[in-house]
Structures are given as C-alpha cells and as structure tokens.
C-alpha cells in the first residue's frame, strides 16, 4: 500500500543542511542519520508527533472557533475522512522524518452514538493505521484514551462519583489498550484530564483516589491478560481542566503509586508545560522521576510563564532543553519512551508549512540540546563540582552518616570534641551559570 503523496505537494522531505542552512525548511542540528555512539540520531531522539494537535487541532480557543482549514477535512462519512486525514499524517511523518506517533482513541476515530459503534469506528481506523505503519515504518510511541472531552466525563472518568461513568471509562480504556496493542505501541499513557475536582464541597477526595487506583489496577490486569508488554506511564499535571488534578506532579504521582502498590508498573511521561504549571522546572520533574528510576517519556512542549494555562507551544529554548537533556542522559535515556511533540501551532499559524516550521524548530532545538548535553557530561565539570560538594560524606564520619552508622549521640560527641564549628563553603552558583553559558554560547 502506498500513501498518496498528495497532501503536502509543495513540501519535500526535510533535509539536514547543517547550522549554516540557507533554507528555512531544513534541519540545522537534527541529522537523523548521524551516528552517535553506534546509534543514529533518529534512534536516540525517538521524535513523535502528537496526532491530536497536529492533525485534529483547528486553532480554536475559548473565544473563537478554529482558524486552521486543512484540505483533506472534507467528506460526509467521518470514518472515511479519518482515514484520509491519517494518510496526510503519515505523509507528514515521512517528510518531517519523525519515526513515532501518539494518539487518543477519539482523535483517530469518531465517537459513535453507542460504545459498540465507537469501538467499530476505532477498529476500522486502527486497521488503516496498521497498514500505514507497515508502508512507512512509522511506529506507535503510545496510545491513550480521551476520558475528558465527552460530557459524560464532566465530573471525571475513574474518579467520577457515578459508578456507571467509571464502568464506561473502563470499557473505553479496554478498547484503547487493544488498539495500542494491535499497533505495537511501546507505551500506554494515563493523563488524568478530569481526574480531580472543582470543589471539595461536593467531593470525597479519599474515595476518588481509591477509585483511580482501582482503575489503574484493572488496566494493569487487562494489559497482562492480552500480553501487552508496553510501559504504562502517568502524565502528571497540576490543574486544567480541573482546578486540582490528583497526579499533580511527579512527586505526588510517586506517592500515589506507592500508596496503592502500583509503583512497579508505572513510570512517568513528563510534559514541560505541566512541570511549569506545577511551579517546577522541566529539569526538576525529570530529576525527581529519574531519582526513583521512573523516568519514562517526554511530552515535548513549552508553556508561557506569563500565562497560567497549558499553551502547548513548540519549545525552542536551548538552555532549558540542554539542562533537561543532561538529566535525561545521566539517567540513561528514555528507554521505550521518546520526545513526543505535544505542542500546537499558534492560532494564526494557518499554513500547512507552519506545521513543518514548528516541528523543525522543536527537533533542531532538542538535537542541539542533546549534543550540548553530551559535551557537558563528557567534560564532567559540573559533575565533579557536585561530587566535590558532597565529598565530606564519602569518608570518615560523613560516610558513617550516609551508611547509617552514625547517630545523634555519636555526632554530638564529635561536634563537642574535635569538629567544632563547620567552615562555610561557597555554592558558586554564578561561576556555574557562567560555565553553562560558555557551553551554550561559546
Ligand atoms: C493535556 C495533556 C494530554 C496528554 C494526553 O494537557 O498533555 O495531551 O498528553 O492525554
Ligand atoms: Ni501531554
Ligand atoms: Ni498538556
């Protein structure tokens, strides 16, 4: 089967032209074929396109309708339109050279008037996606279920006060897992869209968290029963659409998973914009997950620090990404995860070409950050500074503290005796910030 090359007729496959590239539609830093440590850059980066933004996004916002009109969005039968749209998406993947995609069930296939009809639509489109994956070599990074758009989920899905809604959500995730399995998905994501609350006046917080855990246990059991080997990922976000979401950030996610005995089955999908909404840096969330060996995947985007919502912009901030990348590389990479562009065009960016500029910018920024982070880690200057900073815990009484051999009494004796008052040591933040800038700007 061939994907018809009719949807982006004016745009050729994006070529790597290096930092001095003359064309705007060219990569300056991302050379997918470049070999680094025996692996291509494409294999290192595992870039993924978010179907919902790039192929379902219309530019609508709470103040007005969509602005983006794609030529393939015509026809009466929504399942046929879904298939043609998917042809366009896979053509885009090939031209932008992104080897992975990610979807919600309802992005790829229309919701029917009954669950049975929705399942039928999904199966038809999944069969089409399977053929496209085979024809293009594009693979599925992860699947997920949209448990937040339909009005039935207005008070949550697995945390809904009505057990009937819980049951519906369970049935929907069952099919989304089947679809992900059918398409060879390497991960499955749970983002708690409306799994939170608007007001505690009508909410039993403890019961809702118990139900969320029961739901995730059912998902684990079902995945096992169908032989799904992909990694389960929680995608934390503190708020939006609800005022308070239960998976607030990675730290609260870890506490939740451990409380309910789910910590072995889940890792985290960390989204830059969700980190900043929670009052953290992107790198902070990565470090917290990595510290518990729970770093799974990245939803690559950026927020606007002047705005309090998820603006889902393409991230071109090389400094932020370089810092994040040092933490990711130190953690040993993302394993079965990848960098999924959960990012959308700005409302006035209505040209098909803008979709290319957006992803080129994101891919180049990440590839540059990857190279800078590798250099930083190879030089080891920051690492040796940090190691020195904690060196007092490597020997003597410091080692006794770290290995559990010291106690309040033994330490009191030392301080009253030969230790006395500690000598202050500089944290050298400004020196380190300058060192970082030297890597970024020479
Ligand atoms: C929304 C989330 C969502 C998840 C998938 O803020 O980022 O897009 O990635 O459900
Ligand atoms: Ni996301
Ligand atoms: Ni988001």
GROMACS .gro file of C-alpha atoms and ligand atoms in nm:
model
  454
    1UNK     CA    1   0.000   0.000   0.000
    2UNK     CA    2   0.123   0.347  -0.089
    3UNK     CA    3   0.038   0.662   0.100
    4UNK     CA    4  -0.076   0.910  -0.160
    5UNK     CA    5   0.175   1.199  -0.164
    6UNK     CA    6  -0.096   1.449  -0.238
    7UNK     CA    7  -0.146   1.629   0.089
    8UNK     CA    8   0.171   1.840   0.118
    9UNK     CA    9   0.255   1.865  -0.253
   10UNK     CA   10   0.477   2.171  -0.221
   11UNK     CA   11   0.700   2.035   0.053
   12UNK     CA   12   0.982   1.788   0.003
   13UNK     CA   13   1.134   1.562   0.266
   14UNK     CA   14   1.320   1.790   0.507
   15UNK     CA   15   1.695   1.761   0.458
   16UNK     CA   16   1.974   1.818   0.707
   17UNK     CA   17   2.174   2.116   0.583
   18UNK     CA   18   2.376   2.198   0.895
   19UNK     CA   19   2.392   2.515   1.107
   20UNK     CA   20   2.451   2.736   0.803
   21UNK     CA   21   2.144   2.608   0.615
   22UNK     CA   22   2.018   2.851   0.354
   23UNK     CA   23   1.659   2.719   0.360
   24UNK     CA   24   1.409   2.768   0.637
   25UNK     CA   25   1.263   2.424   0.565
   26UNK     CA   26   1.583   2.238   0.656
   27UNK     CA   27   1.735   2.089   0.969
   28UNK     CA   28   2.030   2.274   1.118
   29UNK     CA   29   2.108   2.038   1.405
   30UNK     CA   30   1.895   1.728   1.361
   31UNK     CA   31   2.062   1.492   1.119
   32UNK     CA   32   1.855   1.176   1.162
   33UNK     CA   33   2.127   0.961   1.000
   34UNK     CA   34   2.420   1.090   1.205
   35UNK     CA   35   2.574   0.810   1.409
   36UNK     CA   36   2.639   0.886   1.775
   37UNK     CA   37   2.776   0.605   1.993
   38UNK     CA   38   2.679   0.345   1.735
   39UNK     CA   39   2.317   0.464   1.706
   40UNK     CA   40   2.158   0.707   1.464
   41UNK     CA   41   2.035   1.039   1.599
   42UNK     CA   42   1.689   0.932   1.492
   43UNK     CA   43   1.717   0.629   1.725
   44UNK     CA   44   1.850   0.845   2.008
   45UNK     CA   45   1.581   1.110   1.984
   46UNK     CA   46   1.277   0.894   1.906
   47UNK     CA   47   1.075   1.201   1.799
   48UNK     CA   48   0.700   1.157   1.794
   49UNK     CA   49   0.411   1.363   1.659
   50UNK     CA   50   0.100   1.420   1.871
   51UNK     CA   51  -0.190   1.335   1.643
   52UNK     CA   52  -0.440   1.543   1.844
   53UNK     CA   53  -0.259   1.871   1.797
   54UNK     CA   54  -0.108   1.837   1.453
   55UNK     CA   55  -0.399   1.658   1.285
   56UNK     CA   56  -0.703   1.745   1.497
   57UNK     CA   57  -0.606   2.092   1.615
   58UNK     CA   58  -0.804   2.368   1.448
   59UNK     CA   59  -0.673   2.674   1.633
   60UNK     CA   60  -0.998   2.716   1.826
   61UNK     CA   61  -0.985   2.875   2.171
   62UNK     CA   62  -1.249   2.969   2.432
   63UNK     CA   63  -1.303   3.298   2.247
   64UNK     CA   64  -1.346   3.177   1.896
   65UNK     CA   65  -1.367   2.889   1.651
   66UNK     CA   66  -1.092   2.726   1.452
   67UNK     CA   67  -0.879   2.917   1.205
   68UNK     CA   68  -0.688   2.628   1.050
   69UNK     CA   69  -0.852   2.462   0.749
   70UNK     CA   70  -0.688   2.153   0.604
   71UNK     CA   71  -0.782   2.047   0.251
   72UNK     CA   72  -0.830   1.682   0.346
   73UNK     CA   73  -1.104   1.761   0.600
   74UNK     CA   74  -1.390   1.706   0.357
   75UNK     CA   75  -1.646   1.430   0.307
   76UNK     CA   76  -1.962   1.308   0.473
   77UNK     CA   77  -1.857   0.979   0.626
   78UNK     CA   78  -1.646   1.057   0.934
   79UNK     CA   79  -1.463   0.722   0.922
   80UNK     CA   80  -1.356   0.781   0.560
   81UNK     CA   81  -1.245   1.134   0.650
   82UNK     CA   82  -1.050   0.987   0.943
   83UNK     CA   83  -0.863   0.757   0.707
   84UNK     CA   84  -0.773   1.030   0.457
   85UNK     CA   85  -0.658   1.253   0.743
   86UNK     CA   86  -0.441   0.969   0.861
   87UNK     CA   87  -0.285   0.938   0.515
   88UNK     CA   88  -0.192   1.306   0.543
   89UNK     CA   89  -0.044   1.247   0.889
   90UNK     CA   90   0.177   0.962   0.772
   91UNK     CA   91   0.292   1.165   0.472
   92UNK     CA   92   0.386   1.439   0.718
   93UNK     CA   93   0.579   1.189   0.933
   94UNK     CA   94   0.780   1.082   0.635
   95UNK     CA   95   0.858   1.435   0.522
   96UNK     CA   96   0.948   1.563   0.870
   97UNK     CA   97   1.130   1.236   0.947
   98UNK     CA   98   0.964   1.163   1.279
   99UNK     CA   99   0.965   0.789   1.342
  100UNK     CA  100   0.685   0.776   1.603
  101UNK     CA  101   0.331   0.894   1.660
  102UNK     CA  102   0.096   0.912   1.958
  103UNK     CA  103  -0.284   0.930   1.972
  104UNK     CA  104  -0.600   0.934   2.181
  105UNK     CA  105  -0.866   0.687   2.068
  106UNK     CA  106  -1.110   0.966   1.983
  107UNK     CA  107  -0.852   1.167   1.782
  108UNK     CA  108  -0.813   0.895   1.528
  109UNK     CA  109  -1.170   0.764   1.505
  110UNK     CA  110  -1.502   0.939   1.565
  111UNK     CA  111  -1.708   0.869   1.875
  112UNK     CA  112  -2.029   0.687   1.778
  113UNK     CA  113  -2.373   0.712   1.936
  114UNK     CA  114  -2.306   0.394   2.135
  115UNK     CA  115  -1.991   0.236   2.276
  116UNK     CA  116  -2.031  -0.050   2.028
  117UNK     CA  117  -2.035   0.199   1.739
  118UNK     CA  118  -1.731   0.386   1.878
  119UNK     CA  119  -1.544   0.056   1.906
  120UNK     CA  120  -1.635  -0.032   1.548
  121UNK     CA  121  -1.509   0.305   1.422
  122UNK     CA  122  -1.187   0.265   1.619
  123UNK     CA  123  -1.124  -0.085   1.486
  124UNK     CA  124  -1.173   0.033   1.126
  125UNK     CA  125  -0.928   0.321   1.165
  126UNK     CA  126  -0.677   0.109   1.358
  127UNK     CA  127  -0.674  -0.140   1.069
  128UNK     CA  128  -0.595   0.151   0.837
  129UNK     CA  129  -0.324   0.280   1.071
  130UNK     CA  130  -0.167  -0.064   1.081
  131UNK     CA  131  -0.133  -0.063   0.703
  132UNK     CA  132   0.013   0.288   0.707
  133UNK     CA  133   0.263   0.194   0.978
  134UNK     CA  134   0.371  -0.104   0.768
  135UNK     CA  135   0.404   0.103   0.450
  136UNK     CA  136   0.602   0.388   0.611
  137UNK     CA  137   0.792   0.227   0.901
  138UNK     CA  138   0.642   0.484   1.141
  139UNK     CA  139   0.580   0.328   1.483
  140UNK     CA  140   0.348   0.395   1.773
  141UNK     CA  141   0.516   0.555   2.075
  142UNK     CA  142   0.198   0.542   2.281
  143UNK     CA  143  -0.176   0.527   2.276
  144UNK     CA  144  -0.421   0.669   2.527
  145UNK     CA  145  -0.794   0.718   2.575
  146UNK     CA  146  -0.970   1.052   2.573
  147UNK     CA  147  -1.160   1.040   2.902
  148UNK     CA  148  -1.217   1.413   2.927
  149UNK     CA  149  -1.394   1.562   2.619
  150UNK     CA  150  -1.731   1.385   2.617
  151UNK     CA  151  -1.990   1.543   2.853
  152UNK     CA  152  -2.032   1.207   3.034
  153UNK     CA  153  -1.685   1.270   3.180
  154UNK     CA  154  -1.762   1.621   3.307
  155UNK     CA  155  -1.702   1.506   3.669
  156UNK     CA  156  -1.413   1.277   3.583
  157UNK     CA  157  -1.380   0.924   3.448
  158UNK     CA  158  -1.237   0.682   3.704
  159UNK     CA  159  -1.287   0.945   3.977
  160UNK     CA  160  -1.646   1.019   3.877
  161UNK     CA  161  -1.894   0.994   4.167
  162UNK     CA  162  -2.114   0.777   3.943
  163UNK     CA  163  -2.001   0.413   3.911
  164UNK     CA  164  -2.177   0.397   3.573
  165UNK     CA  165  -1.929   0.651   3.433
  166UNK     CA  166  -1.639   0.455   3.585
  167UNK     CA  167  -1.766   0.145   3.406
  168UNK     CA  168  -1.792   0.331   3.075
  169UNK     CA  169  -1.437   0.463   3.112
  170UNK     CA  170  -1.311   0.113   3.191
  171UNK     CA  171  -1.473  -0.020   2.877
  172UNK     CA  172  -1.321   0.263   2.674
  173UNK     CA  173  -0.969   0.206   2.808
  174UNK     CA  174  -1.006  -0.167   2.737
  175UNK     CA  175  -1.054  -0.085   2.366
  176UNK     CA  176  -0.778   0.178   2.368
  177UNK     CA  177  -0.540  -0.083   2.510
  178UNK     CA  178  -0.647  -0.330   2.243
  179UNK     CA  179  -0.580  -0.064   1.977
  180UNK     CA  180  -0.239   0.019   2.125
  181UNK     CA  181  -0.151  -0.349   2.138
  182UNK     CA  182  -0.267  -0.405   1.779
  183UNK     CA  183  -0.043  -0.120   1.660
  184UNK     CA  184   0.261  -0.237   1.856
  185UNK     CA  185   0.256   0.065   2.090
  186UNK     CA  186   0.566   0.083   2.307
  187UNK     CA  187   0.389   0.263   2.593
  188UNK     CA  188   0.040   0.348   2.714
  189UNK     CA  189  -0.031   0.685   2.880
  190UNK     CA  190  -0.275   0.787   3.153
  191UNK     CA  191  -0.322   1.159   3.176
  192UNK     CA  192  -0.584   1.245   3.437
  193UNK     CA  193  -0.775   1.500   3.232
  194UNK     CA  194  -1.066   1.546   3.471
  195UNK     CA  195  -0.940   1.315   3.747
  196UNK     CA  196  -0.950   1.586   4.008
  197UNK     CA  197  -1.207   1.825   4.147
  198UNK     CA  198  -1.352   2.173   4.122
  199UNK     CA  199  -1.468   2.200   4.484
  200UNK     CA  200  -1.431   1.989   4.797
  201UNK     CA  201  -1.791   2.086   4.886
  202UNK     CA  202  -1.911   1.801   4.662
  203UNK     CA  203  -1.606   1.575   4.663
  204UNK     CA  204  -1.490   1.274   4.865
  205UNK     CA  205  -1.118   1.303   4.792
  206UNK     CA  206  -1.021   0.973   4.954
  207UNK     CA  207  -1.284   0.772   4.767
  208UNK     CA  208  -1.190   0.931   4.435
  209UNK     CA  209  -0.823   0.841   4.483
  210UNK     CA  210  -0.918   0.485   4.582
  211UNK     CA  211  -1.124   0.457   4.263
  212UNK     CA  212  -0.844   0.594   4.047
  213UNK     CA  213  -0.613   0.330   4.192
  214UNK     CA  214  -0.872   0.054   4.135
  215UNK     CA  215  -0.899   0.167   3.774
  216UNK     CA  216  -0.522   0.156   3.721
  217UNK     CA  217  -0.504  -0.192   3.879
  218UNK     CA  218  -0.774  -0.307   3.635
  219UNK     CA  219  -0.572  -0.163   3.346
  220UNK     CA  220  -0.259  -0.347   3.464
  221UNK     CA  221  -0.456  -0.673   3.490
  222UNK     CA  222  -0.616  -0.631   3.149
  223UNK     CA  223  -0.283  -0.545   2.982
  224UNK     CA  224  -0.139  -0.861   3.131
  225UNK     CA  225  -0.430  -1.070   3.005
  226UNK     CA  226  -0.376  -0.955   2.644
  227UNK     CA  227   0.003  -0.984   2.662
  228UNK     CA  228   0.065  -0.609   2.629
  229UNK     CA  229   0.433  -0.555   2.703
  230UNK     CA  230   0.446  -0.175   2.670
  231UNK     CA  231   0.533   0.057   2.956
  232UNK     CA  232   0.247   0.224   3.148
  233UNK     CA  233   0.304   0.596   3.203
  234UNK     CA  234   0.136   0.852   3.426
  235UNK     CA  235   0.143   1.206   3.285
  236UNK     CA  236   0.120   1.447   3.579
  237UNK     CA  237  -0.044   1.786   3.550
  238UNK     CA  238  -0.148   2.005   3.845
  239UNK     CA  239  -0.462   2.165   3.703
  240UNK     CA  240  -0.658   2.240   3.385
  241UNK     CA  241  -0.921   2.136   3.307
  242UNK     CA  242  -0.997   2.072   3.675
  243UNK     CA  243  -0.890   2.311   3.947
  244UNK     CA  244  -0.691   2.037   4.121
  245UNK     CA  245  -0.573   1.719   3.948
  246UNK     CA  246  -0.469   1.420   4.158
  247UNK     CA  247  -0.150   1.349   3.957
  248UNK     CA  248  -0.030   1.698   4.046
  249UNK     CA  249   0.338   1.643   3.973
  250UNK     CA  250   0.590   1.358   3.968
  251UNK     CA  251   0.643   1.363   4.345
  252UNK     CA  252   0.271   1.332   4.423
  253UNK     CA  253   0.245   1.070   4.148
  254UNK     CA  254   0.515   0.860   4.312
  255UNK     CA  255   0.343   0.887   4.649
  256UNK     CA  256   0.011   0.785   4.492
  257UNK     CA  257   0.159   0.487   4.306
  258UNK     CA  258   0.342   0.363   4.618
  259UNK     CA  259   0.037   0.407   4.839
  260UNK     CA  260  -0.164   0.181   4.611
  261UNK     CA  261   0.107  -0.073   4.521
  262UNK     CA  262   0.138   0.038   4.158
  263UNK     CA  263   0.495   0.168   4.159
  264UNK     CA  264   0.641  -0.129   3.972
  265UNK     CA  265   0.401  -0.100   3.681
  266UNK     CA  266   0.428   0.272   3.609
  267UNK     CA  267   0.679   0.533   3.505
  268UNK     CA  268   0.621   0.899   3.415
  269UNK     CA  269   0.554   1.088   3.096
  270UNK     CA  270   0.681   1.435   3.181
  271UNK     CA  271   0.543   1.735   2.998
  272UNK     CA  272   0.738   2.062   3.012
  273UNK     CA  273   0.431   2.283   3.033
  274UNK     CA  274   0.280   2.070   3.311
  275UNK     CA  275   0.603   2.097   3.511
  276UNK     CA  276   0.596   2.476   3.494
  277UNK     CA  277   0.223   2.488   3.579
  278UNK     CA  278   0.309   2.292   3.895
  279UNK     CA  279   0.567   2.557   3.983
  280UNK     CA  280   0.864   2.338   3.889
  281UNK     CA  281   1.125   2.349   3.618
  282UNK     CA  282   1.119   2.082   3.347
  283UNK     CA  283   1.454   1.955   3.474
  284UNK     CA  284   1.320   1.926   3.829
  285UNK     CA  285   1.045   1.687   3.723
  286UNK     CA  286   1.293   1.479   3.523
  287UNK     CA  287   1.530   1.458   3.821
  288UNK     CA  288   1.253   1.356   4.062
  289UNK     CA  289   1.140   1.075   3.828
  290UNK     CA  290   1.497   0.968   3.749
  291UNK     CA  291   1.587   0.957   4.118
  292UNK     CA  292   1.334   0.672   4.156
  293UNK     CA  293   1.413   0.509   3.821
  294UNK     CA  294   1.071   0.614   3.696
  295UNK     CA  295   1.160   0.838   3.400
  296UNK     CA  296   0.957   0.709   3.108
  297UNK     CA  297   0.894   0.957   2.828
  298UNK     CA  298   0.869   1.326   2.748
  299UNK     CA  299   0.580   1.536   2.615
  300UNK     CA  300   0.795   1.796   2.444
  301UNK     CA  301   0.647   2.143   2.455
  302UNK     CA  302   0.671   2.464   2.647
  303UNK     CA  303   0.439   2.698   2.831
  304UNK     CA  304   0.439   3.071   2.856
  305UNK     CA  305   0.548   3.169   3.205
  306UNK     CA  306   0.326   3.477   3.190
  307UNK     CA  307   0.016   3.262   3.139
  308UNK     CA  308  -0.143   3.021   3.385
  309UNK     CA  309  -0.258   2.755   3.140
  310UNK     CA  310  -0.122   2.485   2.911
  311UNK     CA  311  -0.026   2.684   2.600
  312UNK     CA  312   0.145   2.377   2.444
  313UNK     CA  313   0.399   2.566   2.237
  314UNK     CA  314   0.690   2.422   2.045
  315UNK     CA  315   0.999   2.456   2.258
  316UNK     CA  316   1.297   2.636   2.108
  317UNK     CA  317   1.462   2.727   2.440
  318UNK     CA  318   1.801   2.558   2.403
  319UNK     CA  319   1.907   2.641   2.758
  320UNK     CA  320   1.602   2.479   2.918
  321UNK     CA  321   1.635   2.175   2.693
  322UNK     CA  322   2.009   2.136   2.748
  323UNK     CA  323   1.959   2.128   3.124
  324UNK     CA  324   1.677   1.875   3.085
  325UNK     CA  325   1.887   1.668   2.849
  326UNK     CA  326   2.179   1.644   3.091
  327UNK     CA  327   1.942   1.492   3.347
  328UNK     CA  328   1.787   1.257   3.089
  329UNK     CA  329   2.125   1.134   2.964
  330UNK     CA  330   2.256   1.089   3.318
  331UNK     CA  331   1.950   0.877   3.389
  332UNK     CA  332   2.046   0.653   3.095
  333UNK     CA  333   1.794   0.794   2.845
  334UNK     CA  334   1.424   0.729   2.799
  335UNK     CA  335   1.423   0.356   2.720
  336UNK     CA  336   1.096   0.280   2.543
  337UNK     CA  337   0.996   0.647   2.569
  338UNK     CA  338   1.065   0.930   2.328
  339UNK     CA  339   1.020   1.300   2.269
  340UNK     CA  340   0.659   1.347   2.172
  341UNK     CA  341   0.570   1.694   2.042
  342UNK     CA  342   0.258   1.755   2.247
  343UNK     CA  343   0.257   2.104   2.100
  344UNK     CA  344   0.030   2.304   1.876
  345UNK     CA  345   0.052   2.582   1.625
  346UNK     CA  346  -0.050   2.930   1.737
  347UNK     CA  347  -0.399   3.025   1.620
  348UNK     CA  348  -0.284   3.250   1.334
  349UNK     CA  349  -0.030   2.992   1.206
  350UNK     CA  350  -0.270   2.858   0.947
  351UNK     CA  351  -0.043   2.737   0.664
  352UNK     CA  352   0.047   2.372   0.616
  353UNK     CA  353   0.406   2.495   0.600
  354UNK     CA  354   0.376   2.619   0.961
  355UNK     CA  355   0.339   2.259   1.074
  356UNK     CA  356   0.683   2.196   0.925
  357UNK     CA  357   0.846   2.509   1.069
  358UNK     CA  358   0.709   2.419   1.413
  359UNK     CA  359   0.843   2.064   1.417
  360UNK     CA  360   1.173   2.159   1.254
  361UNK     CA  361   1.225   2.413   1.533
  362UNK     CA  362   1.142   2.163   1.805
  363UNK     CA  363   1.354   1.885   1.658
  364UNK     CA  364   1.651   2.112   1.597
  365UNK     CA  365   1.636   2.256   1.949
  366UNK     CA  366   1.624   1.910   2.103
  367UNK     CA  367   1.902   1.776   1.880
  368UNK     CA  368   2.123   2.074   1.965
  369UNK     CA  369   2.046   2.028   2.334
  370UNK     CA  370   2.137   1.659   2.303
  371UNK     CA  371   2.477   1.748   2.155
  372UNK     CA  372   2.547   2.021   2.413
  373UNK     CA  373   2.444   1.795   2.699
  374UNK     CA  374   2.673   1.519   2.574
  375UNK     CA  375   2.962   1.765   2.568
  376UNK     CA  376   2.881   1.894   2.917
  377UNK     CA  377   2.867   1.540   3.054
  378UNK     CA  378   3.183   1.431   2.871
  379UNK     CA  379   3.376   1.726   3.015
  380UNK     CA  380   3.237   1.640   3.358
  381UNK     CA  381   3.297   1.986   3.507
  382UNK     CA  382   2.955   2.017   3.670
  383UNK     CA  383   2.959   1.656   3.785
  384UNK     CA  384   3.297   1.688   3.950
  385UNK     CA  385   3.191   2.017   4.115
  386UNK     CA  386   2.883   1.847   4.260
  387UNK     CA  387   3.081   1.538   4.363
  388UNK     CA  388   3.330   1.760   4.547
  389UNK     CA  389   3.047   1.946   4.714
  390UNK     CA  390   2.929   1.625   4.881
  391UNK     CA  391   3.274   1.469   4.930
  392UNK     CA  392   3.254   1.502   5.308
  393UNK     CA  393   3.000   1.218   5.302
  394UNK     CA  394   3.247   0.986   5.125
  395UNK     CA  395   3.486   0.927   5.415
  396UNK     CA  396   3.507   0.934   5.793
  397UNK     CA  397   3.205   1.036   5.999
  398UNK     CA  398   3.029   1.162   5.679
  399UNK     CA  399   3.039   0.811   5.539
  400UNK     CA  400   2.910   0.680   5.872
  401UNK     CA  401   2.609   0.913   5.836
  402UNK     CA  402   2.546   0.802   5.477
  403UNK     CA  403   2.571   0.433   5.568
  404UNK     CA  404   2.356   0.452   5.880
  405UNK     CA  405   2.640   0.402   6.124
  406UNK     CA  406   2.612   0.738   6.298
  407UNK     CA  407   2.351   0.863   6.544
  408UNK     CA  408   2.265   1.183   6.730
  409UNK     CA  409   2.483   1.090   7.027
  410UNK     CA  410   2.793   0.997   6.823
  411UNK     CA  411   2.761   1.315   6.618
  412UNK     CA  412   2.710   1.533   6.925
  413UNK     CA  413   3.029   1.389   7.070
  414UNK     CA  414   3.221   1.478   6.752
  415UNK     CA  415   3.091   1.836   6.739
  416UNK     CA  416   3.155   1.897   7.110
  417UNK     CA  417   3.504   1.749   7.059
  418UNK     CA  418   3.740   1.798   6.766
  419UNK     CA  419   3.489   1.912   6.499
  420UNK     CA  420   3.360   2.234   6.650
  421UNK     CA  421   3.210   2.489   6.410
  422UNK     CA  422   3.186   2.399   6.033
  423UNK     CA  423   3.377   2.616   5.782
  424UNK     CA  424   3.134   2.775   5.531
  425UNK     CA  425   3.189   2.684   5.162
  426UNK     CA  426   3.062   2.881   4.863
  427UNK     CA  427   2.787   2.728   4.645
  428UNK     CA  428   2.945   2.906   4.346
  429UNK     CA  429   2.616   2.945   4.158
  430UNK     CA  430   2.731   3.241   3.950
  431UNK     CA  431   3.051   3.064   3.846
  432UNK     CA  432   2.842   2.762   3.737
  433UNK     CA  433   2.591   2.977   3.548
  434UNK     CA  434   2.876   3.136   3.356
  435UNK     CA  435   3.019   2.793   3.284
  436UNK     CA  436   2.683   2.684   3.144
  437UNK     CA  437   2.663   2.994   2.924
  438UNK     CA  438   3.009   2.917   2.788
  439UNK     CA  439   2.872   2.584   2.659
  440UNK     CA  440   2.561   2.746   2.515
  441UNK     CA  441   2.719   3.049   2.354
  442UNK     CA  442   3.094   2.980   2.341
  443LIG     C1  443  -0.300   1.766   2.821
  443LIG     C2  444  -0.214   1.651   2.804
  443LIG     C3  445  -0.262   1.549   2.702
  443LIG     C4  446  -0.190   1.420   2.723
  443LIG     C5  447  -0.256   1.301   2.660
  443LIG     O1  448  -0.264   1.865   2.883
  443LIG     O2  449  -0.085   1.696   2.774
  443LIG     O3  450  -0.247   1.599   2.574
  443LIG     O4  451  -0.058   1.426   2.676
  443LIG     O5  452  -0.382   1.278   2.708
  444LIG    NI1  453   0.075   1.573   2.717
  445LIG    NI1  454  -0.056   1.913   2.829
   0.00000   0.00000   0.00000
